[in-house]
PDB file of C-alpha atoms in Angstrom:
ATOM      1  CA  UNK A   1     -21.355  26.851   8.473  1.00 85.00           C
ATOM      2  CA  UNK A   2     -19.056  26.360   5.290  1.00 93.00           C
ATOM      3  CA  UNK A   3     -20.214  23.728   2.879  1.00 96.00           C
ATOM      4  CA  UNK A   4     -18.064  20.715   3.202  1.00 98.00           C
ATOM      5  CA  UNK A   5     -16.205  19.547  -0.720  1.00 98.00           C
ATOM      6  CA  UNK A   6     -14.470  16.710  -1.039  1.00 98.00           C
ATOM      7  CA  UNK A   7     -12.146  16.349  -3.730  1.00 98.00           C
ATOM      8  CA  UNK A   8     -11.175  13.108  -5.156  1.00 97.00           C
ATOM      9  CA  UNK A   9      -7.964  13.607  -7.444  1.00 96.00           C
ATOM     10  CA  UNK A  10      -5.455  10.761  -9.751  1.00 93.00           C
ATOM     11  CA  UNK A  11      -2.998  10.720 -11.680  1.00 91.00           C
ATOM     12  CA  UNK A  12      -4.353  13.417 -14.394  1.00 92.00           C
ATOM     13  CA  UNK A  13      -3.954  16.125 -11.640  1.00 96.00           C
ATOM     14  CA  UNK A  14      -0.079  15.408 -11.294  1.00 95.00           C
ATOM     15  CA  UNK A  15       0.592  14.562 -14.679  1.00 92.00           C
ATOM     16  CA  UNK A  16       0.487  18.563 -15.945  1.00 94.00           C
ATOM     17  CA  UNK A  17       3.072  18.977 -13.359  1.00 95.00           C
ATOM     18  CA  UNK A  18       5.173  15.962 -15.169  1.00 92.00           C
ATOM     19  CA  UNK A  19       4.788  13.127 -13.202  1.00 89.00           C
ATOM     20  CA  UNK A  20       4.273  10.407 -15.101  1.00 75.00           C
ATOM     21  CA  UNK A  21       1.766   7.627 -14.560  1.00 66.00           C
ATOM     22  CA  UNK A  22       2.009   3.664 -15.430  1.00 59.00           C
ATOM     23  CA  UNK A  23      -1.684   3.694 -17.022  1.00 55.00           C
ATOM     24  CA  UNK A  24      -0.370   5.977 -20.088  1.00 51.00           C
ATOM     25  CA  UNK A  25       2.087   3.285 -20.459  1.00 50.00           C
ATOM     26  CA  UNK A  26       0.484   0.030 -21.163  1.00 57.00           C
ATOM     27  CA  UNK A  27       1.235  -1.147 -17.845  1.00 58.00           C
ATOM     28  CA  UNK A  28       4.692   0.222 -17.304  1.00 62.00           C
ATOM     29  CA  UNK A  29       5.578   2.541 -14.837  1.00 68.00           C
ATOM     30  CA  UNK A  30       8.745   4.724 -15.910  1.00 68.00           C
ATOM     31  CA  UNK A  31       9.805   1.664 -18.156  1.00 74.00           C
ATOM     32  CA  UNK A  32       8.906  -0.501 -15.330  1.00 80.00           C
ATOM     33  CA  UNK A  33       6.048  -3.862 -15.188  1.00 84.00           C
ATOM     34  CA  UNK A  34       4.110  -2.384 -12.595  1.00 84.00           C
ATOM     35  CA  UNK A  35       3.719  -6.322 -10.938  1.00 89.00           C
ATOM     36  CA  UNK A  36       8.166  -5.725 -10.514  1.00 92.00           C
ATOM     37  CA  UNK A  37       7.875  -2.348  -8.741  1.00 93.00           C
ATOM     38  CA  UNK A  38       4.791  -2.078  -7.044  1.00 92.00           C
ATOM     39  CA  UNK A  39       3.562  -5.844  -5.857  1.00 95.00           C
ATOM     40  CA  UNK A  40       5.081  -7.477  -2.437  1.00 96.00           C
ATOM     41  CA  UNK A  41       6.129 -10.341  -4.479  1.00 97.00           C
ATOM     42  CA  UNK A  42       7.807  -7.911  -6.745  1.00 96.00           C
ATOM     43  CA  UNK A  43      10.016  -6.649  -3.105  1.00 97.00           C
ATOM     44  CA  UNK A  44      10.523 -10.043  -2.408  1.00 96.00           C
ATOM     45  CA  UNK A  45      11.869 -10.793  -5.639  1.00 96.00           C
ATOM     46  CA  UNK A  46      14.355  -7.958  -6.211  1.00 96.00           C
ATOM     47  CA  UNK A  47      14.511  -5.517  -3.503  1.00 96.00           C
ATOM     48  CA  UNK A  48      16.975  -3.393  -4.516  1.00 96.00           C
ATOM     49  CA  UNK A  49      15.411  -2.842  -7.799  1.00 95.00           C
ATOM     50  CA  UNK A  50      12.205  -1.775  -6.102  1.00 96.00           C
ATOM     51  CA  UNK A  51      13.779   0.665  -3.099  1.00 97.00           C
ATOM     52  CA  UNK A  52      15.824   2.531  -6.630  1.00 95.00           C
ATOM     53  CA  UNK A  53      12.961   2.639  -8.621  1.00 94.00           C
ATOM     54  CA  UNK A  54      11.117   4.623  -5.262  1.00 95.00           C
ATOM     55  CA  UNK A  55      14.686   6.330  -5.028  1.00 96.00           C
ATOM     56  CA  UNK A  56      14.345   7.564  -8.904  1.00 93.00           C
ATOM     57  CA  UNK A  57      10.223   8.620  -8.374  1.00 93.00           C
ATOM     58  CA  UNK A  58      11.311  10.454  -5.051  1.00 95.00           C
ATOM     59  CA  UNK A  59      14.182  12.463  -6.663  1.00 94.00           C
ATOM     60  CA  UNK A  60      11.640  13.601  -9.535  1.00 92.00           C
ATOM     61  CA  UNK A  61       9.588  14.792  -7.208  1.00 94.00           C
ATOM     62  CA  UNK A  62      12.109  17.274  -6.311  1.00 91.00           C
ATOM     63  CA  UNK A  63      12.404  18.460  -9.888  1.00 93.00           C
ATOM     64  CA  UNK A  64       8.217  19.347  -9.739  1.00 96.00           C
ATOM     65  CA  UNK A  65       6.025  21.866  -8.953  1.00 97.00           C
ATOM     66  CA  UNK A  66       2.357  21.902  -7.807  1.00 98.00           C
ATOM     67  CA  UNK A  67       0.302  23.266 -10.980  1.00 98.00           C
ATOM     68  CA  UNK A  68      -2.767  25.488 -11.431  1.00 98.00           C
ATOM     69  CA  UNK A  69      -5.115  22.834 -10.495  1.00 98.00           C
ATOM     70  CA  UNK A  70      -3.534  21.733  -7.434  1.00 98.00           C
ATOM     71  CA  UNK A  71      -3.397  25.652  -6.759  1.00 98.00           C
ATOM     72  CA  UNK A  72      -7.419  26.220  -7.590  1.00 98.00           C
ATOM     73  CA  UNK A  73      -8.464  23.737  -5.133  1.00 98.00           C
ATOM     74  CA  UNK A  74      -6.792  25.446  -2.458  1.00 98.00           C
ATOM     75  CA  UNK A  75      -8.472  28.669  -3.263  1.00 97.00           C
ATOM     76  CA  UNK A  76     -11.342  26.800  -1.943  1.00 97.00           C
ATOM     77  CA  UNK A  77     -10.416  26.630   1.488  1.00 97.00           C
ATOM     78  CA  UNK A  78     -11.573  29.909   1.389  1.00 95.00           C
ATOM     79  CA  UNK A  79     -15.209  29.601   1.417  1.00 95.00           C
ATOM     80  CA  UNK A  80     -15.441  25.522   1.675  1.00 97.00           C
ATOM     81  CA  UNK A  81     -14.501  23.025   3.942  1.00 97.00           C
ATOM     82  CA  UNK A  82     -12.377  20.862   1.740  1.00 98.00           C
ATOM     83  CA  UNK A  83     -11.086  17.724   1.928  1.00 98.00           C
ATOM     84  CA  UNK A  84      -8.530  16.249  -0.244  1.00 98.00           C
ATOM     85  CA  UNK A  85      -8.470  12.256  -1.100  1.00 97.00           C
ATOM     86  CA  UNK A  86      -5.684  11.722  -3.304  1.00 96.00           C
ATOM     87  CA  UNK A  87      -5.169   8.359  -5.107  1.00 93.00           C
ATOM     88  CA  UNK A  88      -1.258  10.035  -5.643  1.00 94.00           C
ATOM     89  CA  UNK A  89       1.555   9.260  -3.642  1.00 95.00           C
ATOM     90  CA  UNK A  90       3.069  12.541  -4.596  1.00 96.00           C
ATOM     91  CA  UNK A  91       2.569  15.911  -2.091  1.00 97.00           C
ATOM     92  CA  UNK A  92       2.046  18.408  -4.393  1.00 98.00           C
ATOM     93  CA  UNK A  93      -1.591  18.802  -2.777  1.00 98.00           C
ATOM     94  CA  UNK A  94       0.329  19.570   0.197  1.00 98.00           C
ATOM     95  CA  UNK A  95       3.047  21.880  -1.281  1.00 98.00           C
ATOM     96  CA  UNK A  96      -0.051  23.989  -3.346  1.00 98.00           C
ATOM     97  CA  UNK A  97      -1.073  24.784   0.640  1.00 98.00           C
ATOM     98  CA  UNK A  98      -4.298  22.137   1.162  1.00 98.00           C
ATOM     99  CA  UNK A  99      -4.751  21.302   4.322  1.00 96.00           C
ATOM    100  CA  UNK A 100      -6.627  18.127   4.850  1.00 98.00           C
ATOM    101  CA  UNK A 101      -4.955  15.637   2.250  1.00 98.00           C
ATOM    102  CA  UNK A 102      -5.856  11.649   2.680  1.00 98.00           C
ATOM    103  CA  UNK A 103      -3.473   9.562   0.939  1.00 97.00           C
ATOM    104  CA  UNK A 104      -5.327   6.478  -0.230  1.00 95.00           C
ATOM    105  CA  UNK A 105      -1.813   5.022  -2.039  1.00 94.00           C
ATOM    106  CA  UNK A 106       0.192   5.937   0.549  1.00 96.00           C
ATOM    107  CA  UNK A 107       3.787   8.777   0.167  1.00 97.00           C
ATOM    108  CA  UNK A 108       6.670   8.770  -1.825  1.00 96.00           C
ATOM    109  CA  UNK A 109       8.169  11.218   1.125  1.00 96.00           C
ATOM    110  CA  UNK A 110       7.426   8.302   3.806  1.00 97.00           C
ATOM    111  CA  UNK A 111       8.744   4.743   4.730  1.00 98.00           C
ATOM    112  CA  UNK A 112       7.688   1.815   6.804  1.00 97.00           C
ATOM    113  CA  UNK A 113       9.199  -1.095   8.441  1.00 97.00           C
ATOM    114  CA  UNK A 114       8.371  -4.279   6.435  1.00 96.00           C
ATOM    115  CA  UNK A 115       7.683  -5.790   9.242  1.00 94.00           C
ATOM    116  CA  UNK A 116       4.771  -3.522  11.369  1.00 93.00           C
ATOM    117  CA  UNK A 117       3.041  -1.040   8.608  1.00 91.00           C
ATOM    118  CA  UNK A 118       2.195   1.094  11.491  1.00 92.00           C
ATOM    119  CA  UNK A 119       6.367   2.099  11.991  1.00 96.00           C
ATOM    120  CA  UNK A 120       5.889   5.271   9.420  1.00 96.00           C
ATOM    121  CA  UNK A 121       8.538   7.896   9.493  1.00 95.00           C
ATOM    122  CA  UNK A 122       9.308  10.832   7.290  1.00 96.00           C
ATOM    123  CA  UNK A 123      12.052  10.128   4.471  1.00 96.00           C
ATOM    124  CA  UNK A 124      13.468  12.165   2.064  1.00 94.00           C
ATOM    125  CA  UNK A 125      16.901  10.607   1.015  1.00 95.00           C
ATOM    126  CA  UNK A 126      17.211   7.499  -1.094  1.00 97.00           C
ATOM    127  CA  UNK A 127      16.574   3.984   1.075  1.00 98.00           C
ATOM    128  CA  UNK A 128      18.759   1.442   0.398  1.00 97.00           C
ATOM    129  CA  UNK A 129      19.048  -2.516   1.260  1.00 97.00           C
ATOM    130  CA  UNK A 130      20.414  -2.572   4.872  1.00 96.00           C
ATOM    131  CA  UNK A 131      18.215   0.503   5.937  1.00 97.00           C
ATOM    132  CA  UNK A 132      16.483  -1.204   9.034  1.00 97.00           C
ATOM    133  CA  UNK A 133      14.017  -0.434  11.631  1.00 95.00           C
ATOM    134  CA  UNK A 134      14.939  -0.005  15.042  1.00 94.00           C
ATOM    135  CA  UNK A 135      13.834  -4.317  15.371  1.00 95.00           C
ATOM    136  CA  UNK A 136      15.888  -4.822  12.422  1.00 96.00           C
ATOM    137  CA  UNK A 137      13.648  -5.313   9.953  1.00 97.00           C
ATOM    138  CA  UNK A 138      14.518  -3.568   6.129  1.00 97.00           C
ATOM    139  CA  UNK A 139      12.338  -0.659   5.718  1.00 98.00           C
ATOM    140  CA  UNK A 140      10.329  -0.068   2.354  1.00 98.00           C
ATOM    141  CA  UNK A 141       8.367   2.653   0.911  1.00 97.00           C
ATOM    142  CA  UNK A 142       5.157   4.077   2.786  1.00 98.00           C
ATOM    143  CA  UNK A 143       3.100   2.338  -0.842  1.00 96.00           C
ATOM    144  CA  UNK A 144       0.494   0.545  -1.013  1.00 95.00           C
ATOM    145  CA  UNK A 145       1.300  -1.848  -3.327  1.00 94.00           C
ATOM    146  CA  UNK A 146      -1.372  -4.097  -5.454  1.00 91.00           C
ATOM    147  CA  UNK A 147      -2.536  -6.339  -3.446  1.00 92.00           C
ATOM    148  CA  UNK A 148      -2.314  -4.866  -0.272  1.00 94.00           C
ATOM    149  CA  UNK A 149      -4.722  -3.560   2.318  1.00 92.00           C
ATOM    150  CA  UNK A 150      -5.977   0.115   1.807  1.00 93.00           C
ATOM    151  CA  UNK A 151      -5.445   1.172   5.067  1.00 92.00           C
ATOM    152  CA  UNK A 152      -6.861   4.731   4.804  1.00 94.00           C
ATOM    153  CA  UNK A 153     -10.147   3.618   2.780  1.00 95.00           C
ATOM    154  CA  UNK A 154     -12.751   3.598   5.673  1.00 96.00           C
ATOM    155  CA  UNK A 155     -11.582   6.766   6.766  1.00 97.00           C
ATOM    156  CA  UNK A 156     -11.966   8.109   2.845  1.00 97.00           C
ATOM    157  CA  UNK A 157     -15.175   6.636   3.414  1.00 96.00           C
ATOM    158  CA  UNK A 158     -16.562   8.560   6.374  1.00 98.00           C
ATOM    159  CA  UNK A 159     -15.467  11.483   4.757  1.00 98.00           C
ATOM    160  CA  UNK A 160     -17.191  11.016   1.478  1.00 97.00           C
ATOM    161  CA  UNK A 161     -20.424  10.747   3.532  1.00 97.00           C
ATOM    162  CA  UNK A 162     -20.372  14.078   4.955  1.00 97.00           C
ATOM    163  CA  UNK A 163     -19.735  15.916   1.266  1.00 98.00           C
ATOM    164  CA  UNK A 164     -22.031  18.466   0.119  1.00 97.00           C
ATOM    165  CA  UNK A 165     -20.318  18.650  -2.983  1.00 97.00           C
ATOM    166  CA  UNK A 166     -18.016  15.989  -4.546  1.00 97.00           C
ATOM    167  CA  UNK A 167     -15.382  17.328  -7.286  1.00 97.00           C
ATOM    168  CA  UNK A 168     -13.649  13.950  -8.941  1.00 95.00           C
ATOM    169  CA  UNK A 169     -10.354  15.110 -10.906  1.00 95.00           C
ATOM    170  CA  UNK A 170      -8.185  13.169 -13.050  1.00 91.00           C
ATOM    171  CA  UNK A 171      -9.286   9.910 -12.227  1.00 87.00           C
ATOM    172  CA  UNK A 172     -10.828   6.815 -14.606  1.00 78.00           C
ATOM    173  CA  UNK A 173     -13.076   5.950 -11.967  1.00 73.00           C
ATOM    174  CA  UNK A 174     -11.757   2.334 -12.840  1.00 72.00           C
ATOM    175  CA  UNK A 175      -9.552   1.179  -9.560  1.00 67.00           C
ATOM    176  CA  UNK A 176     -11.159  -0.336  -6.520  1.00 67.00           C
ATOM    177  CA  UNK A 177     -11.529   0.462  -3.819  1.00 68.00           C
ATOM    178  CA  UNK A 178     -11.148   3.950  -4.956  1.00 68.00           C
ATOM    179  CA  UNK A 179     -13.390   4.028  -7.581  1.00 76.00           C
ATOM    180  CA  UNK A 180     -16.556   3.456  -5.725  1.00 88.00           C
ATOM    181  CA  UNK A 181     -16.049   6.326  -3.030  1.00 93.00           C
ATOM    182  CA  UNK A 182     -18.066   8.373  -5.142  1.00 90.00           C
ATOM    183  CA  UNK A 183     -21.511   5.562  -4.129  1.00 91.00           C
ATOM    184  CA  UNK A 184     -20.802   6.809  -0.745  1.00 95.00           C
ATOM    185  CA  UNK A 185     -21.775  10.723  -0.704  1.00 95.00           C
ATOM    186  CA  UNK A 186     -25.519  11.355   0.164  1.00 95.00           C
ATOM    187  CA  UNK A 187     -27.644  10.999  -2.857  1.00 92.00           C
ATOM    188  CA  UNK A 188     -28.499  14.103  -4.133  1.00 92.00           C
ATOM    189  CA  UNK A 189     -24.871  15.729  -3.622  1.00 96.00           C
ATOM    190  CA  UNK A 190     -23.738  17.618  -6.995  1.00 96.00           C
ATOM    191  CA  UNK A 191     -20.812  15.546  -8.460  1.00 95.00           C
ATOM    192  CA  UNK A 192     -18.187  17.771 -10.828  1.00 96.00           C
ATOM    193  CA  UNK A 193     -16.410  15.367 -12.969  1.00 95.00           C
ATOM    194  CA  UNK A 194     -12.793  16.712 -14.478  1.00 95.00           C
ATOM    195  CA  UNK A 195     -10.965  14.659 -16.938  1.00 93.00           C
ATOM    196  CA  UNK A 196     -10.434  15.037 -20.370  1.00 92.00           C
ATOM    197  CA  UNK A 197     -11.196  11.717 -21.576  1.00 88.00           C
ATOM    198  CA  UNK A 198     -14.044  11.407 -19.264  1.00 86.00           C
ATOM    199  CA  UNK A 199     -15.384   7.872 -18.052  1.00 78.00           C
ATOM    200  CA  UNK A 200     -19.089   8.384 -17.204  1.00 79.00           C
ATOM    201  CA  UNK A 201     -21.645  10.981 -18.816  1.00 78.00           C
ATOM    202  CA  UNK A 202     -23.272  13.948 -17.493  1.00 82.00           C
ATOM    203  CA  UNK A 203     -26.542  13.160 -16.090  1.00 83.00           C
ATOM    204  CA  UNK A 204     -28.889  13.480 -12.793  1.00 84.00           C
ATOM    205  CA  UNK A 205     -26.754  15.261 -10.560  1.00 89.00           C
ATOM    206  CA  UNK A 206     -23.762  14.413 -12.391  1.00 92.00           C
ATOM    207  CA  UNK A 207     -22.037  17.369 -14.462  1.00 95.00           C
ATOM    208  CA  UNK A 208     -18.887  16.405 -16.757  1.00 95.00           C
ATOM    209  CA  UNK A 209     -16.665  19.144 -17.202  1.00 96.00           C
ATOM    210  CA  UNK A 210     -14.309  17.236 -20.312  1.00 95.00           C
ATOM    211  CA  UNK A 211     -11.134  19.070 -19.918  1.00 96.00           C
ATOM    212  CA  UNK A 212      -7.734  18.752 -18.026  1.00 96.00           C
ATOM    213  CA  UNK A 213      -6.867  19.339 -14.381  1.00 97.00           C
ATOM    214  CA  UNK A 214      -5.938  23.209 -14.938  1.00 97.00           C
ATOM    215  CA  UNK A 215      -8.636  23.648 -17.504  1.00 97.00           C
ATOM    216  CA  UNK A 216     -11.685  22.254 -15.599  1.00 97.00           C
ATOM    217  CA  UNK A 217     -10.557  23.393 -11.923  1.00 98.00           C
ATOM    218  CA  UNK A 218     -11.001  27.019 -13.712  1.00 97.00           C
ATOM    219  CA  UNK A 219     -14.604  26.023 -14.786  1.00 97.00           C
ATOM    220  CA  UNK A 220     -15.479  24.887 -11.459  1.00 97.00           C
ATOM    221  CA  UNK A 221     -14.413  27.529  -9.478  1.00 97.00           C
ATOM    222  CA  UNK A 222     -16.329  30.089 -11.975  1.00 96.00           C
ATOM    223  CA  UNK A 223     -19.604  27.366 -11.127  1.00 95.00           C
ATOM    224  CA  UNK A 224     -19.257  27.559  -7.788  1.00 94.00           C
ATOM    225  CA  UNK A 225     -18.862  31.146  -7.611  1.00 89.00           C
ATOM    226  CA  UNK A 226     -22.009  31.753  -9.424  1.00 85.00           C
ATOM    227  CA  UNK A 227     -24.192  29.223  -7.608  1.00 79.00           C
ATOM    228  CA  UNK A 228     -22.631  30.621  -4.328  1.00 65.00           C
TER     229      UNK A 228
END
């Protein structure tokens, strides 16, 4: 029976590839108030500034590639069960080759009716105002916005709960609801922290590894190899 690792990644994991991420910014995302592009009220507001903004982060994805760390953690599949929860909306975990990839945020490559969240489609072109739903409705990214329900966190959940090893990557630790998954892995489970500017210390079954994605994924495949 393969040990079971789930991986918790954020915006340091993508940002080697060059995606760019509002919390280097003071706030702004690509330029952007976050509360403009990625609140409901900030849809309401000015729709067609939101649905090109989405247009703009969708295109760069097409420009990107998954890096080394994204890579690494699919090496793991090898001898690991591994599950991915991503706080991205990007699918570069996906494009690396990881199978089993929960998307707390939601995905840049999906929309949604406004109206019923659970009308999800694949979309890769740009959406514009007048793009409806088959009940008419204007359809918006597949985002959780601030403010709004995380579907996918119980299920994130459940799955920290059955970890035998939790790897956090590129995250502050700082965002709810995300940032207590980490409370809900059995108690003694080994926690590898990667992030260069770490936000908690090594300690009890904690170990910091203070370097970037591609760095520490490099460090923690050499640990787990030696401790088998």
């Amino acid at each position: 029976m393969k040990k079971h690792i789930v991986v918790l990644t954020g915006a340091g994991i993508s940002a080697e590839s060059g995606i760019k991420t509002f919390r280097d910014a003071d706030g702004l995302w690509e330029g952007h108030d976050v509360m403009e592009v990625a609140t409901p009220e900030g849809f309401e507001r000015n729709p067609e500034l939101v649905l090109d903004f989405y247009n703009q982060r969708r295109r760069q994805l097409n420009e990107v590639e998954p890096n080394q760390a994204h890579k690494d953690l699919v090496t793991l599949e090898r001898d690991y069960n591994v599950s991915i929860i991503t706080q991205n909306v990007d699918d570069l975990h996906e494009r690396a080759g990881s199978s089993n990839v929960i998307h707390l945020h939601g995905e840049l490559r999906k929309i949604r009716s406004s109206k019923n969240e659970n009308d999800i489609k694949v979309w890769n072109e740009d959406l514009h105002l007048g793009d409806n739903c088959k009940q008419g409705h204007q359809l918006r990214p597949h985002i959780v916005w601030f403010g709004e329900a995380v579907p996918m966190i119980e299920t994130a959940m459940d799955v920290c709960k059955q970890a035998d090893i939790l790897v956090i990557i590129g995250t502050s630790m700082q965002v709810y609801p995300a940032a207590g998954l980490m409370d809900y892995a059995p108690a003694d489970t080994p926690i590898f922290y990667i992030d260069p500017k770490p936000a908690i210390g090594s300690g009890g079954q904690i170990k910091v590894i203070p370097k970037s994605a591609t760095e520490g994924t490099v460090d923690l495949l050499n640990i787990l190899h030696k401790n088998g």
